[in-house]
């Protein structure tokens, strides 16, 4: 019999059990406002290594470390005035900051993939917050899906991909934001957009009063940003205004299809529905066409994920 993955409720008993499993070095998937994360104690090398095994991740890409608050983040990273501005503006929330590691940080090398920096995030989701406070330590967590597949926005998605491979999933319903966090790195004082996500780049630029650099114009990059990612089984065709034979069309606004990300053209609603609808269309089988999505605000994160879903596989 395969090992059992427990589905825990986000009540006192479930949260206590989830924190205990993390302490024991086991893997626990948990909800954040972006997507479900696959968590392990970021200080235990064997626990972090088990994340890669469970996901079938081909290489050791750096993982995001989740903490309960700014004070805890400062234990692991060197702080800067720019980090302070962004933490004040967007934490807790769907923002990850890549910062220089602090001496004596105690994180496993597998979390940072040997880099001198660490990606830190303070999630806003109440169950994630409650778990991080109970566990009282840093939790490394990539999205809780098999490598290269669509990210999970419900506990059912997590179980569909990882049942029997992880100790438990903390189930607290669907994720509100629906795309992963925005990742910001720093080139000296200048902020670099490493991945678009739940915080629109325009909002970050407004908070900083400065433009974001593109990764290729800076000396840092986001390793592990593989071009084919978030992939459904069938082929994906973008900017479709009409459906072709055999395809399922994922609509947006007036371009309607089998499913519609947001009939009213609301990008936040579309982001929240994106992975759920890709999972549903994937289950129906066959190629997927996707209506054009405006390229501003959260639309940039949506288009990034769709471009990866449509990228050639090898
Ligand atoms: O919303 C999210 O960010 C979700 C939830 C669970 O928090 N997590 C997530 O993790 O999307 P993941 O593993 O799918 O993406 C993490 C990415 C890495 O692929 C890498 O590009 C970047 O974060 N990253 C992490 N640490 C980094 C570092 N030290 N330097 C550069 N990039 C880093
Ligand atoms: Mg991922």
Short mmCIF file of C-alpha atoms and ligand atoms in Angstrom, two decimals:
data_model
loop_
_atom_site.label_atom_id
_atom_site.label_comp_id
_atom_site.label_asym_id
_atom_site.label_seq_id
_atom_site.Cartn_x
_atom_site.Cartn_y
_atom_site.Cartn_z
CA UNK A 1 0.00 0.00 0.00
CA UNK A 2 1.37 3.48 -0.82
CA UNK A 3 1.98 5.76 2.16
CA UNK A 4 -1.00 7.87 3.07
CA UNK A 5 -1.14 11.68 2.66
CA UNK A 6 -3.31 13.16 5.43
CA UNK A 7 -5.74 15.97 4.64
CA UNK A 8 -5.66 18.29 7.65
CA UNK A 9 -8.20 21.03 8.44
CA UNK A 10 -6.94 24.51 9.27
CA UNK A 11 -8.21 24.22 12.86
CA UNK A 12 -6.17 23.97 16.08
CA UNK A 13 -5.72 20.23 15.77
CA UNK A 14 -4.76 20.34 12.08
CA UNK A 15 -2.35 23.26 12.53
CA UNK A 16 -0.69 21.58 15.54
CA UNK A 17 -0.23 18.39 13.54
CA UNK A 18 1.15 20.28 10.52
CA UNK A 19 3.70 22.12 12.68
CA UNK A 20 4.69 18.85 14.38
CA UNK A 21 5.23 17.15 11.00
CA UNK A 22 7.45 20.04 9.86
CA UNK A 23 9.51 19.70 13.06
CA UNK A 24 9.91 15.98 12.35
CA UNK A 25 11.34 16.82 8.92
CA UNK A 26 8.25 15.74 6.97
CA UNK A 27 6.68 17.52 3.97
CA UNK A 28 3.44 19.45 4.49
CA UNK A 29 1.59 21.28 1.72
CA UNK A 30 -0.15 24.42 2.94
CA UNK A 31 -2.25 27.22 1.44
CA UNK A 32 -0.90 30.69 0.76
CA UNK A 33 -2.83 33.52 -0.90
CA UNK A 34 -0.96 32.76 -4.18
CA UNK A 35 -0.81 28.97 -4.58
CA UNK A 36 -0.37 25.97 -2.27
CA UNK A 37 3.26 25.55 -1.16
CA UNK A 38 5.11 22.30 -0.41
CA UNK A 39 6.72 23.10 2.94
CA UNK A 40 9.73 21.70 4.78
CA UNK A 41 11.88 23.00 7.64
CA UNK A 42 14.41 25.20 5.78
CA UNK A 43 17.14 24.30 8.31
CA UNK A 44 16.92 20.51 7.82
CA UNK A 45 18.86 19.46 4.71
CA UNK A 46 17.18 16.06 4.45
CA UNK A 47 13.72 17.61 4.67
CA UNK A 48 14.56 20.15 1.95
CA UNK A 49 16.05 17.40 -0.24
CA UNK A 50 12.77 15.49 0.10
CA UNK A 51 10.97 18.44 -1.57
CA UNK A 52 13.00 17.88 -4.73
CA UNK A 53 12.30 14.13 -4.66
CA UNK A 54 8.55 14.57 -4.14
CA UNK A 55 8.28 17.14 -6.96
CA UNK A 56 10.64 15.28 -9.28
CA UNK A 57 12.51 18.57 -9.72
CA UNK A 58 15.40 18.05 -12.15
CA UNK A 59 17.87 20.39 -10.49
CA UNK A 60 18.43 22.11 -7.19
CA UNK A 61 16.82 25.50 -7.85
CA UNK A 62 16.71 27.92 -4.94
CA UNK A 63 13.53 27.79 -2.87
CA UNK A 64 11.57 30.60 -1.27
CA UNK A 65 11.77 30.72 2.54
CA UNK A 66 8.46 31.60 4.22
CA UNK A 67 8.47 33.39 7.56
CA UNK A 68 5.77 34.87 9.79
CA UNK A 69 6.96 38.49 9.88
CA UNK A 70 9.59 41.08 8.99
CA UNK A 71 11.56 40.56 12.23
CA UNK A 72 11.99 36.86 11.40
CA UNK A 73 13.00 37.67 7.81
CA UNK A 74 15.75 39.91 9.17
CA UNK A 75 17.32 36.92 10.96
CA UNK A 76 18.16 35.37 7.60
CA UNK A 77 18.91 38.30 5.28
CA UNK A 78 20.81 41.58 5.23
CA UNK A 79 18.30 44.41 5.25
CA UNK A 80 18.34 47.56 3.11
CA UNK A 81 16.25 50.74 2.85
CA UNK A 82 14.66 49.38 -0.35
CA UNK A 83 13.78 46.09 1.38
CA UNK A 84 12.22 48.07 4.21
CA UNK A 85 10.04 50.08 1.81
CA UNK A 86 8.79 46.97 0.02
CA UNK A 87 8.24 45.03 3.28
CA UNK A 88 6.21 47.93 4.69
CA UNK A 89 4.16 48.22 1.50
CA UNK A 90 3.57 44.58 0.56
CA UNK A 91 4.18 42.23 3.51
CA UNK A 92 2.35 40.17 4.44
CA UNK A 93 1.45 39.50 0.82
CA UNK A 94 2.37 38.00 -2.56
CA UNK A 95 5.89 39.48 -2.76
CA UNK A 96 9.22 37.61 -2.50
CA UNK A 97 12.46 39.53 -1.98
CA UNK A 98 15.87 38.07 -2.85
CA UNK A 99 18.39 39.50 -0.38
CA UNK A 100 22.00 38.77 0.67
CA UNK A 101 22.24 35.99 3.28
CA UNK A 102 23.09 37.02 6.79
CA UNK A 103 26.00 35.35 8.56
CA UNK A 104 24.93 32.51 10.85
CA UNK A 105 21.58 32.17 9.02
CA UNK A 106 21.40 28.41 9.64
CA UNK A 107 19.47 27.65 6.43
CA UNK A 108 20.26 24.49 4.47
CA UNK A 109 22.47 25.05 1.38
CA UNK A 110 19.83 23.23 -0.63
CA UNK A 111 17.40 26.09 0.01
CA UNK A 112 19.71 28.68 -1.50
CA UNK A 113 21.19 26.29 -4.10
CA UNK A 114 24.58 27.49 -2.89
CA UNK A 115 23.88 31.16 -3.72
CA UNK A 116 24.85 34.00 -1.37
CA UNK A 117 21.24 35.22 -1.44
CA UNK A 118 17.90 33.99 -0.10
CA UNK A 119 14.35 34.50 -1.36
CA UNK A 120 12.08 35.52 1.54
CA UNK A 121 8.33 35.87 1.70
CA UNK A 122 5.80 36.70 4.44
CA UNK A 123 2.51 35.21 3.23
CA UNK A 124 -0.78 36.84 4.20
CA UNK A 125 -2.99 33.74 4.19
CA UNK A 126 -4.35 33.20 7.74
CA UNK A 127 -3.63 29.44 7.72
CA UNK A 128 -0.07 30.02 6.45
CA UNK A 129 0.43 32.69 9.12
CA UNK A 130 -0.94 30.40 11.85
CA UNK A 131 1.28 27.52 10.71
CA UNK A 132 4.43 29.68 10.56
CA UNK A 133 3.76 31.06 14.05
CA UNK A 134 3.14 27.61 15.51
CA UNK A 135 6.19 26.13 13.79
CA UNK A 136 8.24 29.18 14.80
CA UNK A 137 10.88 28.70 12.10
CA UNK A 138 11.66 29.20 8.40
CA UNK A 139 9.66 27.06 5.94
CA UNK A 140 11.09 26.39 2.46
CA UNK A 141 8.27 25.96 -0.03
CA UNK A 142 8.01 25.76 -3.79
CA UNK A 143 4.58 25.38 -5.35
CA UNK A 144 3.08 21.99 -4.37
CA UNK A 145 2.93 20.40 -7.83
CA UNK A 146 5.06 17.84 -9.66
CA UNK A 147 7.87 19.68 -11.46
CA UNK A 148 6.78 21.37 -14.69
CA UNK A 149 3.04 20.87 -14.12
CA UNK A 150 0.33 23.42 -13.34
CA UNK A 151 0.55 25.06 -9.89
CA UNK A 152 -2.09 24.01 -7.31
CA UNK A 153 -4.70 26.45 -6.04
CA UNK A 154 -6.71 23.87 -4.06
CA UNK A 155 -5.87 20.92 -1.78
CA UNK A 156 -7.44 18.62 -4.39
CA UNK A 157 -4.91 19.87 -6.97
CA UNK A 158 -2.11 19.10 -4.48
CA UNK A 159 -3.40 15.57 -3.90
CA UNK A 160 -3.91 14.97 -7.63
CA UNK A 161 -0.17 15.51 -8.15
CA UNK A 162 1.48 14.46 -4.88
CA UNK A 163 -0.82 12.00 -3.04
CA UNK A 164 1.27 9.36 -1.28
CA UNK A 165 4.48 11.39 -1.75
CA UNK A 166 4.02 13.91 1.10
CA UNK A 167 2.94 13.56 4.73
CA UNK A 168 -0.01 15.95 4.69
CA UNK A 169 -1.87 18.79 3.04
CA UNK A 170 -3.43 21.54 5.13
CA UNK A 171 -6.74 22.22 3.38
CA UNK A 172 -8.17 25.71 3.67
CA UNK A 173 -10.00 26.07 0.37
CA UNK A 174 -8.97 27.83 -2.84
CA UNK A 175 -6.19 30.45 -3.05
CA UNK A 176 -7.45 34.01 -3.56
CA UNK A 177 -4.65 35.44 -5.75
CA UNK A 178 -4.04 32.36 -7.87
CA UNK A 179 -0.62 33.20 -9.38
CA UNK A 180 2.71 32.94 -7.56
CA UNK A 181 4.40 35.82 -5.78
CA UNK A 182 6.21 38.60 -7.59
CA UNK A 183 9.98 38.12 -7.09
CA UNK A 184 12.19 41.18 -6.65
CA UNK A 185 15.98 41.07 -6.44
CA UNK A 186 18.41 43.93 -5.96
CA UNK A 187 21.39 45.13 -7.99
CA UNK A 188 22.88 47.48 -5.42
CA UNK A 189 20.03 49.83 -4.54
CA UNK A 190 18.16 49.11 -7.78
CA UNK A 191 15.24 46.68 -7.70
CA UNK A 192 15.10 43.99 -10.39
CA UNK A 193 11.90 42.23 -11.50
CA UNK A 194 12.87 38.52 -11.42
CA UNK A 195 9.34 37.12 -11.82
CA UNK A 196 5.99 38.82 -12.35
CA UNK A 197 3.31 37.66 -9.94
CA UNK A 198 0.64 38.64 -7.46
CA UNK A 199 1.87 42.20 -6.86
CA UNK A 200 1.69 44.20 -10.13
CA UNK A 201 5.10 45.66 -11.13
CA UNK A 202 3.46 49.10 -11.40
CA UNK A 203 2.59 48.99 -7.67
CA UNK A 204 6.19 48.16 -6.75
CA UNK A 205 7.52 50.99 -8.91
CA UNK A 206 5.08 53.38 -7.27
CA UNK A 207 6.20 52.33 -3.76
CA UNK A 208 9.89 52.67 -4.64
CA UNK A 209 9.49 55.79 -6.76
CA UNK A 210 11.80 54.12 -9.29
CA UNK A 211 11.56 51.84 -12.33
CA UNK A 212 12.23 48.14 -12.00
CA UNK A 213 15.19 46.74 -13.93
CA UNK A 214 14.71 43.75 -16.23
CA UNK A 215 16.76 40.70 -15.11
CA UNK A 216 18.90 40.68 -18.27
CA UNK A 217 20.03 44.26 -17.66
CA UNK A 218 21.21 43.36 -14.15
CA UNK A 219 23.91 41.07 -12.81
CA UNK A 220 21.47 38.77 -11.02
CA UNK A 221 19.03 36.25 -12.46
CA UNK A 222 16.40 33.93 -11.11
CA UNK A 223 17.78 30.44 -11.56
CA UNK A 224 15.16 27.82 -12.19
CA UNK A 225 12.95 30.02 -14.33
CA UNK A 226 12.73 27.22 -16.89
CA UNK A 227 10.93 28.37 -20.03
CA UNK A 228 8.57 25.38 -20.27
CA UNK A 229 6.70 25.34 -17.01
CA UNK A 230 3.14 25.33 -15.71
CA UNK A 231 2.42 22.94 -18.55
CA UNK A 232 -0.89 21.17 -19.21
CA UNK A 233 -0.61 17.83 -21.06
CA UNK A 234 -2.10 19.16 -24.31
CA UNK A 235 -0.59 21.90 -26.53
CA UNK A 236 -1.41 25.50 -25.63
CA UNK A 237 -2.10 28.23 -28.23
CA UNK A 238 -2.14 31.88 -27.11
CA UNK A 239 -3.94 35.03 -28.27
CA UNK A 240 -6.74 32.97 -29.81
CA UNK A 241 -9.81 34.90 -30.86
CA UNK A 242 -11.47 31.87 -32.42
CA UNK A 243 -11.53 28.21 -31.43
CA UNK A 244 -10.21 25.57 -33.86
CA UNK A 245 -11.47 21.99 -34.26
CA UNK A 246 -10.70 19.82 -31.20
CA UNK A 247 -9.56 22.72 -29.03
CA UNK A 248 -11.01 23.96 -25.77
CA UNK A 249 -10.93 27.75 -25.62
CA UNK A 250 -10.12 29.47 -22.34
CA UNK A 251 -11.93 32.77 -22.69
CA UNK A 252 -11.40 36.23 -21.24
CA UNK A 253 -13.92 39.05 -21.37
CA UNK A 254 -15.87 39.11 -24.66
CA UNK A 255 -13.83 36.24 -26.18
CA UNK A 256 -15.85 33.42 -24.61
CA UNK A 257 -14.99 29.71 -24.58
CA UNK A 258 -15.42 26.43 -22.70
CA UNK A 259 -14.46 28.41 -19.59
CA UNK A 260 -13.99 32.16 -19.14
CA UNK A 261 -11.28 33.55 -16.83
CA UNK A 262 -13.37 36.67 -16.24
CA UNK A 263 -16.46 37.58 -18.25
CA UNK A 264 -16.19 41.17 -17.02
CA UNK A 265 -12.50 41.37 -17.99
CA UNK A 266 -11.29 41.66 -14.36
CA UNK A 267 -7.58 40.67 -14.22
CA UNK A 268 -7.64 39.83 -10.48
CA UNK A 269 -10.55 37.44 -11.05
CA UNK A 270 -8.71 35.98 -14.06
CA UNK A 271 -5.52 35.38 -12.02
CA UNK A 272 -7.51 33.64 -9.28
CA UNK A 273 -9.16 31.35 -11.86
CA UNK A 274 -6.10 30.72 -14.08
CA UNK A 275 -4.60 27.51 -12.67
CA UNK A 276 -7.98 26.03 -11.67
CA UNK A 277 -9.27 26.43 -15.23
CA UNK A 278 -6.03 25.10 -16.75
CA UNK A 279 -6.39 22.04 -14.47
CA UNK A 280 -10.01 21.59 -15.61
CA UNK A 281 -9.24 21.97 -19.33
CA UNK A 282 -6.23 19.66 -18.90
CA UNK A 283 -8.54 17.00 -17.43
CA UNK A 284 -10.88 17.34 -20.46
CA UNK A 285 -7.93 16.49 -22.76
CA UNK A 286 -6.83 17.88 -26.13
CA UNK A 287 -5.24 21.18 -27.12
CA UNK A 288 -6.06 24.40 -25.28
CA UNK A 289 -6.47 27.83 -26.89
CA UNK A 290 -6.39 30.97 -24.74
CA UNK A 291 -7.98 34.34 -25.45
CA UNK A 292 -5.76 37.48 -25.46
CA UNK A 293 -5.08 38.88 -21.96
CA UNK A 294 -4.20 42.60 -21.56
CA UNK A 295 -0.53 43.02 -20.66
CA UNK A 296 -0.74 45.32 -17.65
CA UNK A 297 -1.17 44.89 -13.89
CA UNK A 298 -1.82 41.24 -13.00
CA UNK A 299 -2.13 40.55 -16.73
CA UNK A 300 1.66 40.50 -16.90
CA UNK A 301 1.85 37.59 -14.43
CA UNK A 302 -0.98 35.78 -16.24
CA UNK A 303 0.75 36.20 -19.65
CA UNK A 304 4.07 35.04 -18.15
CA UNK A 305 2.49 31.79 -16.89
CA UNK A 306 0.58 31.26 -20.16
CA UNK A 307 3.73 31.82 -22.26
CA UNK A 308 5.51 29.15 -20.23
CA UNK A 309 2.52 26.80 -20.54
CA UNK A 310 2.70 27.26 -24.34
CA UNK A 311 6.50 26.96 -24.61
CA UNK A 312 7.98 24.02 -26.57
CA UNK A 313 8.52 20.99 -24.32
CA UNK A 314 11.55 18.79 -24.51
O1 LIG B 1 3.85 32.39 -4.49
C1 LIG B 1 4.92 31.80 -4.43
O2 LIG B 1 6.01 32.36 -4.59
C2 LIG B 1 4.87 30.28 -4.16
C3 LIG B 1 4.27 30.10 -2.77
C4 LIG B 1 4.27 28.66 -2.33
O3 LIG B 1 4.95 30.92 -1.85
N1 LIG B 1 6.18 29.69 -4.26
C5 LIG B 1 6.83 29.51 -5.45
O4 LIG B 1 8.05 28.85 -5.38
O5 LIG B 1 6.38 29.89 -6.51
P1 LIG B 1 8.80 28.25 -6.65
O6 LIG B 1 9.80 27.27 -6.16
O7 LIG B 1 7.82 27.71 -7.65
O8 LIG B 1 9.59 29.44 -7.25
C6 LIG B 1 10.74 29.92 -6.59
C7 LIG B 1 11.62 30.70 -7.52
C8 LIG B 1 12.84 29.94 -8.04
O9 LIG B 1 12.57 29.20 -9.23
C9 LIG B 1 13.81 31.05 -8.30
O10 LIG B 1 13.62 31.53 -9.60
C10 LIG B 1 13.42 32.12 -7.29
O11 LIG B 1 12.21 31.73 -6.73
N2 LIG B 1 14.41 32.23 -6.22
C11 LIG B 1 14.36 31.73 -4.98
N3 LIG B 1 15.47 32.03 -4.30
C12 LIG B 1 16.24 32.76 -5.12
C13 LIG B 1 17.52 33.37 -5.02
N4 LIG B 1 18.25 33.26 -3.91
N5 LIG B 1 18.00 34.04 -6.09
C14 LIG B 1 17.26 34.14 -7.22
N6 LIG B 1 16.05 33.58 -7.39
C15 LIG B 1 15.55 32.91 -6.36
MG1 LIG B 2 6.46 26.48 -9.09
#
